[in-house]
Amino acid sequence: MVLQAAASDIQIEFVDGVNGQDVPDRAIPRTSKHDRLANATIETDVVGLAPYRIVYRNLTSALILEDDVDWDVRIRDQLADFALSSNALLQPLSYSRAVYADPTFPVPPADGPDSIPDTSFENLPSTKPPVVSPYGDDWDVLWVGHCGMQVPMTKDTGIANGRIVRLNDMTTAARKYLWNFPSPFILKDNYPEHTRMVHHVQEGVCSLGYALSQRGARKLLFEVGLKDFTDPYDLLLRYFCEGTKGRKKGICLTTQPSLITHFRPAGPKSAMSDIGDHGDEFIEKNMSDMIRLSVRLNTDRILDGDTELWDQCPDE
C-alpha cells in the first residue's frame, strides 16, 4: 500500500490494528443485553478508532482507508469533481446564507415534494465558496469507498434527496462491471453507461474509505464510540448517517460507483475477508472491483514511466 500511495503522490499514515481477543468486555460499550461480537469483527472495527485520533489531534479532516483497497490513477481528478458536487449539495446558494439548491436539505420538509429531479454536473448551481474544506463546510462524513449504497429518492426516507448526476464520465466502468449489495441498483438499472452520481448516504455497506471532518469525528465518537456496540463498524457508520438505531443523524455524502474498492489478489477467496465467508473458489489473477485504471494493477507501468496504462474494464 505504501507503493500504491507513492505512485499516486499520496502520503499515508498507518494505524496499528488490535487483536480482538485482547479487547476486554468492559472496553466494549454495551447498553443492551446481547452477545459479544466475534473477535474478527472487533479487530476490523479498529477503523472506529479514527474519530478518537482525529479529535485528539484536532485535525480539520482526515481520510481513513482500509489496507486492502485500490483506486483509479485519476483519483485526484475524481475527488476534484466530487468536491464540486458536494459544494452544490451542501453550500448555500451564492445570494443567500440559508437557501440551498436542494430543497430537501438538510431534512425533507413534510410539506415538500415527494421527490426532486436530478441536478446535472454540467449545470451546477452557483454557491457560496467554502471556507474550511474544498468539499464544503457542512459535512460530517464523505463515504467514498464502499461495497454499495442506495439512493434516497423520496422524502419518506428522511434523508435529503439531492443528487448530482454526471453523464459520460469515462473514469466510470460500464454497467456490465458494476455491482451493488443493496438492491435495486438504481444507478445501473436507470441511468446510461458511464454515469456517476453523488448523493446522501443510505444503506451504506463496507467502510473501505471515508473522510471525517473534525465536527463529524466528534459526533461519530459520541454516537458510535460511546453507544451500544451492536454491529460491525460499517453498519454503525450507516446508522449514524441515516439517524437510525438510536443515533443522531449526521450529514454524509457518497458517490456511485465507489471511488475506492477492494483489491482482490490472486489466490483462495477465503483470504479475502477475516469476518465473512467468501467460499472455497480460487481467483486466477489480481483484480479490483469496478476500477478502470487501477493503481495496483498498473504499478509496474507507472514505475517505468509508461503513459499507456491497462484498463481492466474496457468498453468493448
PDB file of C-alpha atoms in Angstrom:
ATOM      1  CA  MET A   1       0.000   0.000   0.000  1.00  0.00           C
ATOM      2  CA  VAL A   2       2.984   2.303   0.565  1.00  0.00           C
ATOM      3  CA  LEU A   3       3.992   1.835  -3.074  1.00  0.00           C
ATOM      4  CA  GLN A   4       0.419   2.366  -4.247  1.00  0.00           C
ATOM      5  CA  ALA A   5       0.157   5.633  -2.318  1.00  0.00           C
ATOM      6  CA  ALA A   6       3.559   6.804  -3.558  1.00  0.00           C
ATOM      7  CA  ALA A   7       2.524   6.094  -7.150  1.00  0.00           C
ATOM      8  CA  SER A   8      -0.474   8.374  -6.549  1.00  0.00           C
ATOM      9  CA  ASP A   9       1.612  11.074  -4.807  1.00  0.00           C
ATOM     10  CA  ILE A  10      -0.341  10.483  -1.597  1.00  0.00           C
ATOM     11  CA  GLN A  11       1.151  10.362   1.887  1.00  0.00           C
ATOM     12  CA  ILE A  12      -0.439   7.895   4.291  1.00  0.00           C
ATOM     13  CA  GLU A  13      -0.055   7.160   7.982  1.00  0.00           C
ATOM     14  CA  PHE A  14      -0.563   3.621   9.248  1.00  0.00           C
ATOM     15  CA  VAL A  15      -2.568   2.872  12.381  1.00  0.00           C
ATOM     16  CA  ASP A  16      -1.795  -0.331  14.272  1.00  0.00           C
ATOM     17  CA  GLY A  17      -4.550  -2.916  14.459  1.00  0.00           C
ATOM     18  CA  VAL A  18      -5.746  -4.735  17.549  1.00  0.00           C
ATOM     19  CA  ASN A  19      -6.230  -8.382  18.410  1.00  0.00           C
ATOM     20  CA  GLY A  20      -9.910  -8.876  19.143  1.00  0.00           C
ATOM     21  CA  GLN A  21      -9.289 -11.365  21.915  1.00  0.00           C
ATOM     22  CA  ASP A  22      -7.181  -8.758  23.732  1.00  0.00           C
ATOM     23  CA  VAL A  23     -10.122  -6.345  23.969  1.00  0.00           C
ATOM     24  CA  PRO A  24     -11.885  -6.942  27.312  1.00  0.00           C
ATOM     25  CA  ASP A  25     -15.662  -6.897  27.556  1.00  0.00           C
ATOM     26  CA  ARG A  26     -15.573  -3.839  29.799  1.00  0.00           C
ATOM     27  CA  ALA A  27     -13.949  -1.826  26.994  1.00  0.00           C
ATOM     28  CA  ILE A  28     -16.844  -2.538  24.604  1.00  0.00           C
ATOM     29  CA  PRO A  29     -19.867  -0.238  25.039  1.00  0.00           C
ATOM     30  CA  ARG A  30     -22.974  -2.342  25.729  1.00  0.00           C
ATOM     31  CA  THR A  31     -26.163  -0.690  26.897  1.00  0.00           C
ATOM     32  CA  SER A  32     -28.467  -3.581  25.991  1.00  0.00           C
ATOM     33  CA  LYS A  33     -28.253  -7.318  26.527  1.00  0.00           C
ATOM     34  CA  HIS A  34     -26.634  -9.041  23.549  1.00  0.00           C
ATOM     35  CA  ASP A  35     -23.735 -11.327  22.768  1.00  0.00           C
ATOM     36  CA  ARG A  36     -20.239 -10.010  22.284  1.00  0.00           C
ATOM     37  CA  LEU A  37     -19.348  -9.622  18.604  1.00  0.00           C
ATOM     38  CA  ALA A  38     -16.826 -12.027  17.094  1.00  0.00           C
ATOM     39  CA  ASN A  39     -13.191 -11.172  17.733  1.00  0.00           C
ATOM     40  CA  ALA A  40     -12.560 -10.856  13.994  1.00  0.00           C
ATOM     41  CA  THR A  41     -15.288  -8.209  13.792  1.00  0.00           C
ATOM     42  CA  ILE A  42     -13.809  -6.337  16.734  1.00  0.00           C
ATOM     43  CA  GLU A  43     -10.407  -6.431  15.026  1.00  0.00           C
ATOM     44  CA  THR A  44     -11.735  -4.921  11.818  1.00  0.00           C
ATOM     45  CA  ASP A  45     -13.509  -2.254  13.831  1.00  0.00           C
ATOM     46  CA  VAL A  46     -10.157  -0.690  14.677  1.00  0.00           C
ATOM     47  CA  VAL A  47     -11.064   1.824  11.961  1.00  0.00           C
ATOM     48  CA  GLY A  48     -13.575   3.033  14.540  1.00  0.00           C
ATOM     49  CA  LEU A  49     -10.614   4.442  16.471  1.00  0.00           C
ATOM     50  CA  ALA A  50     -10.215   7.044  13.725  1.00  0.00           C
ATOM     51  CA  PRO A  51     -12.714   9.522  15.232  1.00  0.00           C
ATOM     52  CA  TYR A  52     -10.790   9.448  18.508  1.00  0.00           C
ATOM     53  CA  ARG A  53      -7.469  10.161  16.781  1.00  0.00           C
ATOM     54  CA  ILE A  54      -8.940  12.992  14.700  1.00  0.00           C
ATOM     55  CA  VAL A  55     -10.494  14.635  17.758  1.00  0.00           C
ATOM     56  CA  TYR A  56      -7.408  14.091  19.943  1.00  0.00           C
ATOM     57  CA  ARG A  57      -5.064  15.614  17.349  1.00  0.00           C
ATOM     58  CA  ASN A  58      -7.577  18.333  16.406  1.00  0.00           C
ATOM     59  CA  LEU A  59      -7.291  17.540  12.704  1.00  0.00           C
ATOM     60  CA  THR A  60      -9.509  19.548  10.378  1.00  0.00           C
ATOM     61  CA  SER A  61     -10.323  16.374   8.448  1.00  0.00           C
ATOM     62  CA  ALA A  62      -8.836  13.006   7.552  1.00  0.00           C
ATOM     63  CA  LEU A  63      -9.404  10.193   5.052  1.00  0.00           C
ATOM     64  CA  ILE A  64      -9.479   6.710   6.586  1.00  0.00           C
ATOM     65  CA  LEU A  65      -8.639   3.737   4.348  1.00  0.00           C
ATOM     66  CA  GLU A  66      -8.673   0.004   4.878  1.00  0.00           C
ATOM     67  CA  ASP A  67      -5.410  -1.689   3.894  1.00  0.00           C
ATOM     68  CA  ASP A  68      -6.751  -3.877   1.072  1.00  0.00           C
ATOM     69  CA  VAL A  69      -8.132  -1.181  -1.205  1.00  0.00           C
ATOM     70  CA  ASP A  70      -7.416   0.190  -4.655  1.00  0.00           C
ATOM     71  CA  TRP A  71      -8.301   3.296  -6.627  1.00  0.00           C
ATOM     72  CA  ASP A  72      -8.012   4.755 -10.113  1.00  0.00           C
ATOM     73  CA  VAL A  73      -4.846   6.573 -11.172  1.00  0.00           C
ATOM     74  CA  ARG A  74      -7.147   9.564 -11.800  1.00  0.00           C
ATOM     75  CA  ILE A  75      -8.289   9.705  -8.162  1.00  0.00           C
ATOM     76  CA  ARG A  76      -7.287  13.364  -7.775  1.00  0.00           C
ATOM     77  CA  ASP A  77      -9.453  14.388 -10.729  1.00  0.00           C
ATOM     78  CA  GLN A  78     -12.296  12.253  -9.400  1.00  0.00           C
ATOM     79  CA  LEU A  79     -12.078  13.869  -5.966  1.00  0.00           C
ATOM     80  CA  ALA A  80     -11.972  17.347  -7.519  1.00  0.00           C
ATOM     81  CA  ASP A  81     -15.229  16.573  -9.335  1.00  0.00           C
ATOM     82  CA  PHE A  82     -16.672  15.129  -6.119  1.00  0.00           C
ATOM     83  CA  ALA A  83     -15.839  18.415  -4.375  1.00  0.00           C
ATOM     84  CA  LEU A  84     -17.767  20.394  -6.991  1.00  0.00           C
ATOM     85  CA  SER A  85     -20.775  18.130  -6.480  1.00  0.00           C
ATOM     86  CA  SER A  86     -20.600  18.223  -2.686  1.00  0.00           C
ATOM     87  CA  ASN A  87     -20.499  22.011  -2.718  1.00  0.00           C
ATOM     88  CA  ALA A  88     -23.597  22.051  -4.900  1.00  0.00           C
ATOM     89  CA  LEU A  89     -25.422  19.861  -2.380  1.00  0.00           C
ATOM     90  CA  LEU A  90     -24.156  21.372   0.888  1.00  0.00           C
ATOM     91  CA  GLN A  91     -23.263  25.037   0.388  1.00  0.00           C
ATOM     92  CA  PRO A  92     -25.876  27.828   0.463  1.00  0.00           C
ATOM     93  CA  LEU A  93     -26.674  29.472  -2.834  1.00  0.00           C
ATOM     94  CA  SER A  94     -24.435  32.429  -3.629  1.00  0.00           C
ATOM     95  CA  TYR A  95     -27.150  35.005  -2.911  1.00  0.00           C
ATOM     96  CA  SER A  96     -28.229  33.596   0.473  1.00  0.00           C
ATOM     97  CA  ARG A  97     -26.977  32.326   3.825  1.00  0.00           C
ATOM     98  CA  ALA A  98     -29.628  29.660   4.297  1.00  0.00           C
ATOM     99  CA  VAL A  99     -31.160  28.762   0.924  1.00  0.00           C
ATOM    100  CA  TYR A 100     -29.881  25.636  -0.809  1.00  0.00           C
ATOM    101  CA  ALA A 101     -30.194  24.303  -4.334  1.00  0.00           C
ATOM    102  CA  ASP A 102     -31.543  21.099  -2.776  1.00  0.00           C
ATOM    103  CA  PRO A 103     -34.945  21.940  -1.227  1.00  0.00           C
ATOM    104  CA  THR A 104     -34.810  18.734   0.829  1.00  0.00           C
ATOM    105  CA  PHE A 105     -31.552  19.626   2.641  1.00  0.00           C
ATOM    106  CA  PRO A 106     -30.833  19.049   5.468  1.00  0.00           C
ATOM    107  CA  VAL A 107     -34.097  17.123   6.025  1.00  0.00           C
ATOM    108  CA  PRO A 108     -37.013  16.758   3.580  1.00  0.00           C
ATOM    109  CA  PRO A 109     -39.867  19.010   4.801  1.00  0.00           C
ATOM    110  CA  ALA A 110     -43.199  17.346   5.473  1.00  0.00           C
ATOM    111  CA  ASP A 111     -44.945  19.705   3.054  1.00  0.00           C
ATOM    112  CA  GLY A 112     -42.237  19.397   0.410  1.00  0.00           C
ATOM    113  CA  PRO A 113     -42.305  17.466  -2.873  1.00  0.00           C
ATOM    114  CA  ASP A 114     -42.333  13.668  -2.774  1.00  0.00           C
ATOM    115  CA  SER A 115     -39.235  13.639  -4.969  1.00  0.00           C
ATOM    116  CA  ILE A 116     -36.954  16.067  -6.786  1.00  0.00           C
ATOM    117  CA  PRO A 117     -35.208  15.856 -10.175  1.00  0.00           C
ATOM    118  CA  ASP A 118     -31.533  15.137 -10.716  1.00  0.00           C
ATOM    119  CA  THR A 119     -29.073  18.008 -10.937  1.00  0.00           C
ATOM    120  CA  SER A 120     -26.688  17.794 -13.876  1.00  0.00           C
ATOM    121  CA  PHE A 121     -22.974  18.032 -13.166  1.00  0.00           C
ATOM    122  CA  GLU A 122     -22.762  20.194 -16.282  1.00  0.00           C
ATOM    123  CA  ASN A 123     -25.165  22.754 -14.788  1.00  0.00           C
ATOM    124  CA  LEU A 124     -24.232  23.090 -11.120  1.00  0.00           C
ATOM    125  CA  PRO A 125     -25.753  25.952  -9.114  1.00  0.00           C
ATOM    126  CA  SER A 126     -23.709  28.946  -8.006  1.00  0.00           C
ATOM    127  CA  THR A 127     -22.973  28.519  -4.298  1.00  0.00           C
ATOM    128  CA  LYS A 128     -21.012  30.358  -1.635  1.00  0.00           C
ATOM    129  CA  PRO A 129     -17.348  29.338  -1.664  1.00  0.00           C
ATOM    130  CA  PRO A 130     -16.378  27.075   1.238  1.00  0.00           C
ATOM    131  CA  VAL A 131     -14.147  28.413   3.996  1.00  0.00           C
ATOM    132  CA  VAL A 132     -12.954  25.294   5.838  1.00  0.00           C
ATOM    133  CA  SER A 133     -12.905  22.447   3.310  1.00  0.00           C
ATOM    134  CA  PRO A 134     -12.873  22.234  -0.500  1.00  0.00           C
ATOM    135  CA  TYR A 135     -15.748  19.745  -0.128  1.00  0.00           C
ATOM    136  CA  GLY A 136     -17.959  22.278   1.658  1.00  0.00           C
ATOM    137  CA  ASP A 137     -18.349  23.492   5.224  1.00  0.00           C
ATOM    138  CA  ASP A 138     -21.313  21.411   6.363  1.00  0.00           C
ATOM    139  CA  TRP A 139     -20.390  17.725   6.200  1.00  0.00           C
ATOM    140  CA  ASP A 140     -19.589  15.029   8.732  1.00  0.00           C
ATOM    141  CA  VAL A 141     -18.722  12.017   6.549  1.00  0.00           C
ATOM    142  CA  LEU A 142     -17.667  11.640   2.911  1.00  0.00           C
ATOM    143  CA  TRP A 143     -18.111   7.911   2.299  1.00  0.00           C
ATOM    144  CA  VAL A 144     -16.148   7.483  -0.932  1.00  0.00           C
ATOM    145  CA  GLY A 145     -15.174   3.810  -0.519  1.00  0.00           C
ATOM    146  CA  HIS A 146     -17.926   1.225  -0.091  1.00  0.00           C
ATOM    147  CA  CYS A 147     -19.462  -2.022  -1.370  1.00  0.00           C
ATOM    148  CA  GLY A 148     -22.792  -0.458  -2.216  1.00  0.00           C
ATOM    149  CA  MET A 149     -25.331   2.265  -1.462  1.00  0.00           C
ATOM    150  CA  GLN A 150     -28.935   3.054  -2.040  1.00  0.00           C
ATOM    151  CA  VAL A 151     -30.026   6.395  -3.462  1.00  0.00           C
ATOM    152  CA  PRO A 152     -32.534   8.337  -1.325  1.00  0.00           C
ATOM    153  CA  MET A 153     -35.130   9.319  -3.924  1.00  0.00           C
ATOM    154  CA  THR A 154     -38.231  10.210  -1.872  1.00  0.00           C
ATOM    155  CA  LYS A 155     -38.916  12.307   1.201  1.00  0.00           C
ATOM    156  CA  ASP A 156     -40.185   9.348   3.243  1.00  0.00           C
ATOM    157  CA  THR A 157     -36.557   8.225   3.664  1.00  0.00           C
ATOM    158  CA  GLY A 158     -35.984  11.184   5.975  1.00  0.00           C
ATOM    159  CA  ILE A 159     -32.725  11.773   4.075  1.00  0.00           C
ATOM    160  CA  ALA A 160     -32.042  14.695   1.741  1.00  0.00           C
ATOM    161  CA  ASN A 161     -32.799  13.665  -1.851  1.00  0.00           C
ATOM    162  CA  GLY A 162     -30.377  15.955  -3.675  1.00  0.00           C
ATOM    163  CA  ARG A 163     -28.168  14.165  -6.196  1.00  0.00           C
ATOM    164  CA  ILE A 164     -25.673  15.286  -8.792  1.00  0.00           C
ATOM    165  CA  VAL A 165     -25.528  13.188 -11.954  1.00  0.00           C
ATOM    166  CA  ARG A 166     -22.597  13.259 -14.330  1.00  0.00           C
ATOM    167  CA  LEU A 167     -23.042  11.563 -17.686  1.00  0.00           C
ATOM    168  CA  ASN A 168     -20.178  10.317 -19.843  1.00  0.00           C
ATOM    169  CA  ASP A 169     -17.686  10.043 -17.002  1.00  0.00           C
ATOM    170  CA  MET A 170     -15.096   7.849 -18.667  1.00  0.00           C
ATOM    171  CA  THR A 171     -13.370   7.083 -15.364  1.00  0.00           C
ATOM    172  CA  THR A 172     -16.515   5.080 -14.562  1.00  0.00           C
ATOM    173  CA  ALA A 173     -16.729   1.451 -15.666  1.00  0.00           C
ATOM    174  CA  ALA A 174     -19.519   0.277 -17.967  1.00  0.00           C
ATOM    175  CA  ARG A 175     -22.637  -1.120 -16.315  1.00  0.00           C
ATOM    176  CA  LYS A 176     -21.689  -4.744 -17.008  1.00  0.00           C
ATOM    177  CA  TYR A 177     -18.827  -4.382 -14.495  1.00  0.00           C
ATOM    178  CA  LEU A 178     -20.917  -2.747 -11.759  1.00  0.00           C
ATOM    179  CA  TRP A 179     -22.454  -4.477  -8.765  1.00  0.00           C
ATOM    180  CA  ASN A 180     -24.045  -3.352  -5.528  1.00  0.00           C
ATOM    181  CA  PHE A 181     -25.096  -5.008  -2.271  1.00  0.00           C
ATOM    182  CA  PRO A 182     -28.392  -3.141  -1.643  1.00  0.00           C
ATOM    183  CA  SER A 183     -30.992  -3.642  -4.343  1.00  0.00           C
ATOM    184  CA  PRO A 184     -32.379  -2.357  -6.576  1.00  0.00           C
ATOM    185  CA  PHE A 185     -29.194  -0.914  -8.060  1.00  0.00           C
ATOM    186  CA  ILE A 186     -30.678   2.363  -9.261  1.00  0.00           C
ATOM    187  CA  LEU A 187     -27.522   3.707 -10.898  1.00  0.00           C
ATOM    188  CA  LYS A 188     -27.084   0.588 -13.032  1.00  0.00           C
ATOM    189  CA  ASP A 189     -30.762  -0.001 -13.771  1.00  0.00           C
ATOM    190  CA  ASN A 190     -31.953   3.549 -14.511  1.00  0.00           C
ATOM    191  CA  TYR A 191     -29.002   5.511 -15.905  1.00  0.00           C
ATOM    192  CA  PRO A 192     -26.871   5.362 -19.083  1.00  0.00           C
ATOM    193  CA  GLU A 193     -23.401   3.882 -19.378  1.00  0.00           C
ATOM    194  CA  HIS A 194     -20.574   5.736 -17.620  1.00  0.00           C
ATOM    195  CA  THR A 195     -22.804   7.676 -15.236  1.00  0.00           C
ATOM    196  CA  ARG A 196     -21.540   8.884 -11.870  1.00  0.00           C
ATOM    197  CA  MET A 197     -23.774  10.096  -9.067  1.00  0.00           C
ATOM    198  CA  VAL A 198     -23.104  11.999  -5.835  1.00  0.00           C
ATOM    199  CA  HIS A 199     -25.819  11.836  -3.188  1.00  0.00           C
ATOM    200  CA  HIS A 200     -26.528  11.451   0.526  1.00  0.00           C
ATOM    201  CA  VAL A 201     -25.769   8.133   2.219  1.00  0.00           C
ATOM    202  CA  GLN A 202     -28.441   5.452   2.507  1.00  0.00           C
ATOM    203  CA  GLU A 203     -27.806   1.772   3.328  1.00  0.00           C
ATOM    204  CA  GLY A 204     -24.036   2.027   3.039  1.00  0.00           C
ATOM    205  CA  VAL A 205     -22.031  -1.211   3.245  1.00  0.00           C
ATOM    206  CA  CYS A 206     -18.248  -1.565   3.845  1.00  0.00           C
ATOM    207  CA  SER A 207     -16.166   1.300   5.243  1.00  0.00           C
ATOM    208  CA  LEU A 208     -13.363   0.914   2.687  1.00  0.00           C
ATOM    209  CA  GLY A 209     -12.631   4.622   2.572  1.00  0.00           C
ATOM    210  CA  TYR A 210     -14.303   7.567   4.255  1.00  0.00           C
ATOM    211  CA  ALA A 211     -13.365  11.089   5.290  1.00  0.00           C
ATOM    212  CA  LEU A 212     -14.335  12.711   8.573  1.00  0.00           C
ATOM    213  CA  SER A 213     -14.430  16.405   9.354  1.00  0.00           C
ATOM    214  CA  GLN A 214     -13.482  17.494  12.863  1.00  0.00           C
ATOM    215  CA  ARG A 215     -17.172  18.060  13.580  1.00  0.00           C
ATOM    216  CA  GLY A 216     -18.057  14.674  12.142  1.00  0.00           C
ATOM    217  CA  ALA A 217     -15.342  12.933  14.151  1.00  0.00           C
ATOM    218  CA  ARG A 218     -16.681  14.424  17.378  1.00  0.00           C
ATOM    219  CA  LYS A 219     -20.233  13.377  16.547  1.00  0.00           C
ATOM    220  CA  LEU A 220     -19.170   9.895  15.483  1.00  0.00           C
ATOM    221  CA  LEU A 221     -17.034   9.419  18.576  1.00  0.00           C
ATOM    222  CA  PHE A 222     -20.140  10.030  20.668  1.00  0.00           C
ATOM    223  CA  GLU A 223     -22.771   8.290  18.541  1.00  0.00           C
ATOM    224  CA  VAL A 224     -20.694   5.198  17.717  1.00  0.00           C
ATOM    225  CA  GLY A 225     -17.805   5.121  20.164  1.00  0.00           C
ATOM    226  CA  LEU A 226     -19.877   5.646  23.306  1.00  0.00           C
ATOM    227  CA  LYS A 227     -23.164   3.962  22.422  1.00  0.00           C
ATOM    228  CA  ASP A 228     -24.220   0.321  22.199  1.00  0.00           C
ATOM    229  CA  PHE A 229     -21.708  -1.662  20.122  1.00  0.00           C
ATOM    230  CA  THR A 230     -24.207  -3.923  18.370  1.00  0.00           C
ATOM    231  CA  ASP A 231     -22.910  -4.332  14.826  1.00  0.00           C
ATOM    232  CA  PRO A 232     -19.826  -4.170  12.612  1.00  0.00           C
ATOM    233  CA  TYR A 233     -18.427  -0.683  12.191  1.00  0.00           C
ATOM    234  CA  ASP A 234     -19.725  -0.079   8.661  1.00  0.00           C
ATOM    235  CA  LEU A 235     -23.289  -0.657   9.851  1.00  0.00           C
ATOM    236  CA  LEU A 236     -22.770   1.662  12.822  1.00  0.00           C
ATOM    237  CA  LEU A 237     -21.492   4.280  10.376  1.00  0.00           C
ATOM    238  CA  ARG A 238     -24.630   3.722   8.300  1.00  0.00           C
ATOM    239  CA  TYR A 239     -26.860   4.192  11.361  1.00  0.00           C
ATOM    240  CA  PHE A 240     -25.101   7.480  12.104  1.00  0.00           C
ATOM    241  CA  CYS A 241     -25.542   8.725   8.545  1.00  0.00           C
ATOM    242  CA  GLU A 242     -29.217   7.723   8.473  1.00  0.00           C
ATOM    243  CA  GLY A 243     -30.049   8.762  12.030  1.00  0.00           C
ATOM    244  CA  THR A 244     -31.346   5.301  12.932  1.00  0.00           C
ATOM    245  CA  LYS A 245     -30.855   2.733  15.708  1.00  0.00           C
ATOM    246  CA  GLY A 246     -30.591   5.387  18.410  1.00  0.00           C
ATOM    247  CA  ARG A 247     -28.019   7.544  16.619  1.00  0.00           C
ATOM    248  CA  LYS A 248     -28.476  11.227  15.821  1.00  0.00           C
ATOM    249  CA  LYS A 249     -28.258  11.854  12.103  1.00  0.00           C
ATOM    250  CA  GLY A 250     -25.046  13.108  10.549  1.00  0.00           C
ATOM    251  CA  ILE A 251     -24.548  14.811   7.198  1.00  0.00           C
ATOM    252  CA  CYS A 252     -22.958  12.211   4.945  1.00  0.00           C
ATOM    253  CA  LEU A 253     -22.295  12.209   1.211  1.00  0.00           C
ATOM    254  CA  THR A 254     -21.206   9.402  -1.063  1.00  0.00           C
ATOM    255  CA  THR A 255     -20.639   8.636  -4.720  1.00  0.00           C
ATOM    256  CA  GLN A 256     -21.535   5.755  -7.006  1.00  0.00           C
ATOM    257  CA  PRO A 257     -19.696   3.871  -8.302  1.00  0.00           C
ATOM    258  CA  SER A 258     -17.333   3.792  -5.351  1.00  0.00           C
ATOM    259  CA  LEU A 259     -14.012   5.604  -5.819  1.00  0.00           C
ATOM    260  CA  ILE A 260     -12.184   3.194  -3.501  1.00  0.00           C
ATOM    261  CA  THR A 261     -12.823  -0.541  -3.737  1.00  0.00           C
ATOM    262  CA  HIS A 262     -11.423  -3.894  -2.686  1.00  0.00           C
ATOM    263  CA  PHE A 263      -8.257  -5.208  -4.302  1.00  0.00           C
ATOM    264  CA  ARG A 264      -8.630  -8.963  -4.915  1.00  0.00           C
ATOM    265  CA  PRO A 265      -5.224 -10.695  -5.132  1.00  0.00           C
ATOM    266  CA  ALA A 266      -4.887 -13.998  -6.937  1.00  0.00           C
ATOM    267  CA  GLY A 267      -5.393 -16.906  -4.560  1.00  0.00           C
ATOM    268  CA  PRO A 268      -8.131 -18.517  -2.473  1.00  0.00           C
ATOM    269  CA  LYS A 269     -11.268 -16.433  -1.993  1.00  0.00           C
ATOM    270  CA  SER A 270     -11.270 -17.419   1.669  1.00  0.00           C
ATOM    271  CA  ALA A 271      -8.366 -14.999   2.164  1.00  0.00           C
ATOM    272  CA  MET A 272     -10.478 -12.037   1.081  1.00  0.00           C
ATOM    273  CA  SER A 273     -12.022 -11.390   4.489  1.00  0.00           C
ATOM    274  CA  ASP A 274     -11.471 -12.082   8.168  1.00  0.00           C
ATOM    275  CA  ILE A 275     -15.162 -11.678   9.010  1.00  0.00           C
ATOM    276  CA  GLY A 276     -17.068 -13.081   6.019  1.00  0.00           C
ATOM    277  CA  ASP A 277     -17.198 -16.421   4.233  1.00  0.00           C
ATOM    278  CA  HIS A 278     -16.216 -15.998   0.581  1.00  0.00           C
ATOM    279  CA  GLY A 279     -16.202 -19.705  -0.223  1.00  0.00           C
ATOM    280  CA  ASP A 280     -13.524 -22.062  -1.488  1.00  0.00           C
ATOM    281  CA  GLU A 281     -13.148 -20.751  -5.035  1.00  0.00           C
ATOM    282  CA  PHE A 282      -9.801 -19.603  -6.392  1.00  0.00           C
ATOM    283  CA  ILE A 283      -9.084 -16.224  -8.013  1.00  0.00           C
ATOM    284  CA  GLU A 284      -6.855 -16.799 -11.027  1.00  0.00           C
ATOM    285  CA  LYS A 285      -5.468 -13.272 -11.370  1.00  0.00           C
ATOM    286  CA  ASN A 286      -5.269  -9.983  -9.480  1.00  0.00           C
ATOM    287  CA  MET A 287      -8.281  -7.725  -9.870  1.00  0.00           C
ATOM    288  CA  SER A 288     -10.003  -4.735  -8.307  1.00  0.00           C
ATOM    289  CA  ASP A 289     -13.737  -4.173  -8.185  1.00  0.00           C
ATOM    290  CA  MET A 290     -15.043  -1.696 -10.773  1.00  0.00           C
ATOM    291  CA  ILE A 291     -11.789   0.303 -11.098  1.00  0.00           C
ATOM    292  CA  ARG A 292     -10.721   1.065 -14.661  1.00  0.00           C
ATOM    293  CA  LEU A 293      -7.107   2.269 -14.456  1.00  0.00           C
ATOM    294  CA  SER A 294      -6.170   0.555 -11.217  1.00  0.00           C
ATOM    295  CA  VAL A 295      -3.116   1.909  -9.395  1.00  0.00           C
ATOM    296  CA  ARG A 296      -2.229  -1.530  -8.024  1.00  0.00           C
ATOM    297  CA  LEU A 297      -2.578  -3.252 -11.380  1.00  0.00           C
ATOM    298  CA  ASN A 298      -0.590  -0.545 -13.173  1.00  0.00           C
ATOM    299  CA  THR A 299       2.195  -0.047 -10.631  1.00  0.00           C
ATOM    300  CA  ASP A 300       4.869  -1.551 -12.891  1.00  0.00           C
ATOM    301  CA  ARG A 301       3.828   0.679 -15.791  1.00  0.00           C
ATOM    302  CA  ILE A 302       3.764   3.768 -13.573  1.00  0.00           C
ATOM    303  CA  LEU A 303       7.244   2.997 -12.226  1.00  0.00           C
ATOM    304  CA  ASP A 304       8.522   2.541 -15.787  1.00  0.00           C
ATOM    305  CA  GLY A 305       7.042   5.892 -16.806  1.00  0.00           C
ATOM    306  CA  ASP A 306       4.630   4.348 -19.299  1.00  0.00           C
ATOM    307  CA  THR A 307       1.758   6.535 -20.467  1.00  0.00           C
ATOM    308  CA  GLU A 308      -0.246   3.580 -21.778  1.00  0.00           C
ATOM    309  CA  LEU A 309      -1.993   2.065 -18.748  1.00  0.00           C
ATOM    310  CA  TRP A 310      -4.069  -1.104 -18.589  1.00  0.00           C
ATOM    311  CA  ASP A 311      -7.846  -0.703 -18.415  1.00  0.00           C
ATOM    312  CA  GLN A 312      -9.260  -3.774 -16.655  1.00  0.00           C
ATOM    313  CA  CYS A 313     -12.845  -2.711 -17.516  1.00  0.00           C
ATOM    314  CA  PRO A 314     -12.720  -1.974 -21.253  1.00  0.00           C
ATOM    315  CA  ASP A 315     -15.904  -0.986 -23.053  1.00  0.00           C
ATOM    316  CA  GLU A 316     -15.518  -3.495 -25.875  1.00  0.00           C
TER     317      GLU A 316
END
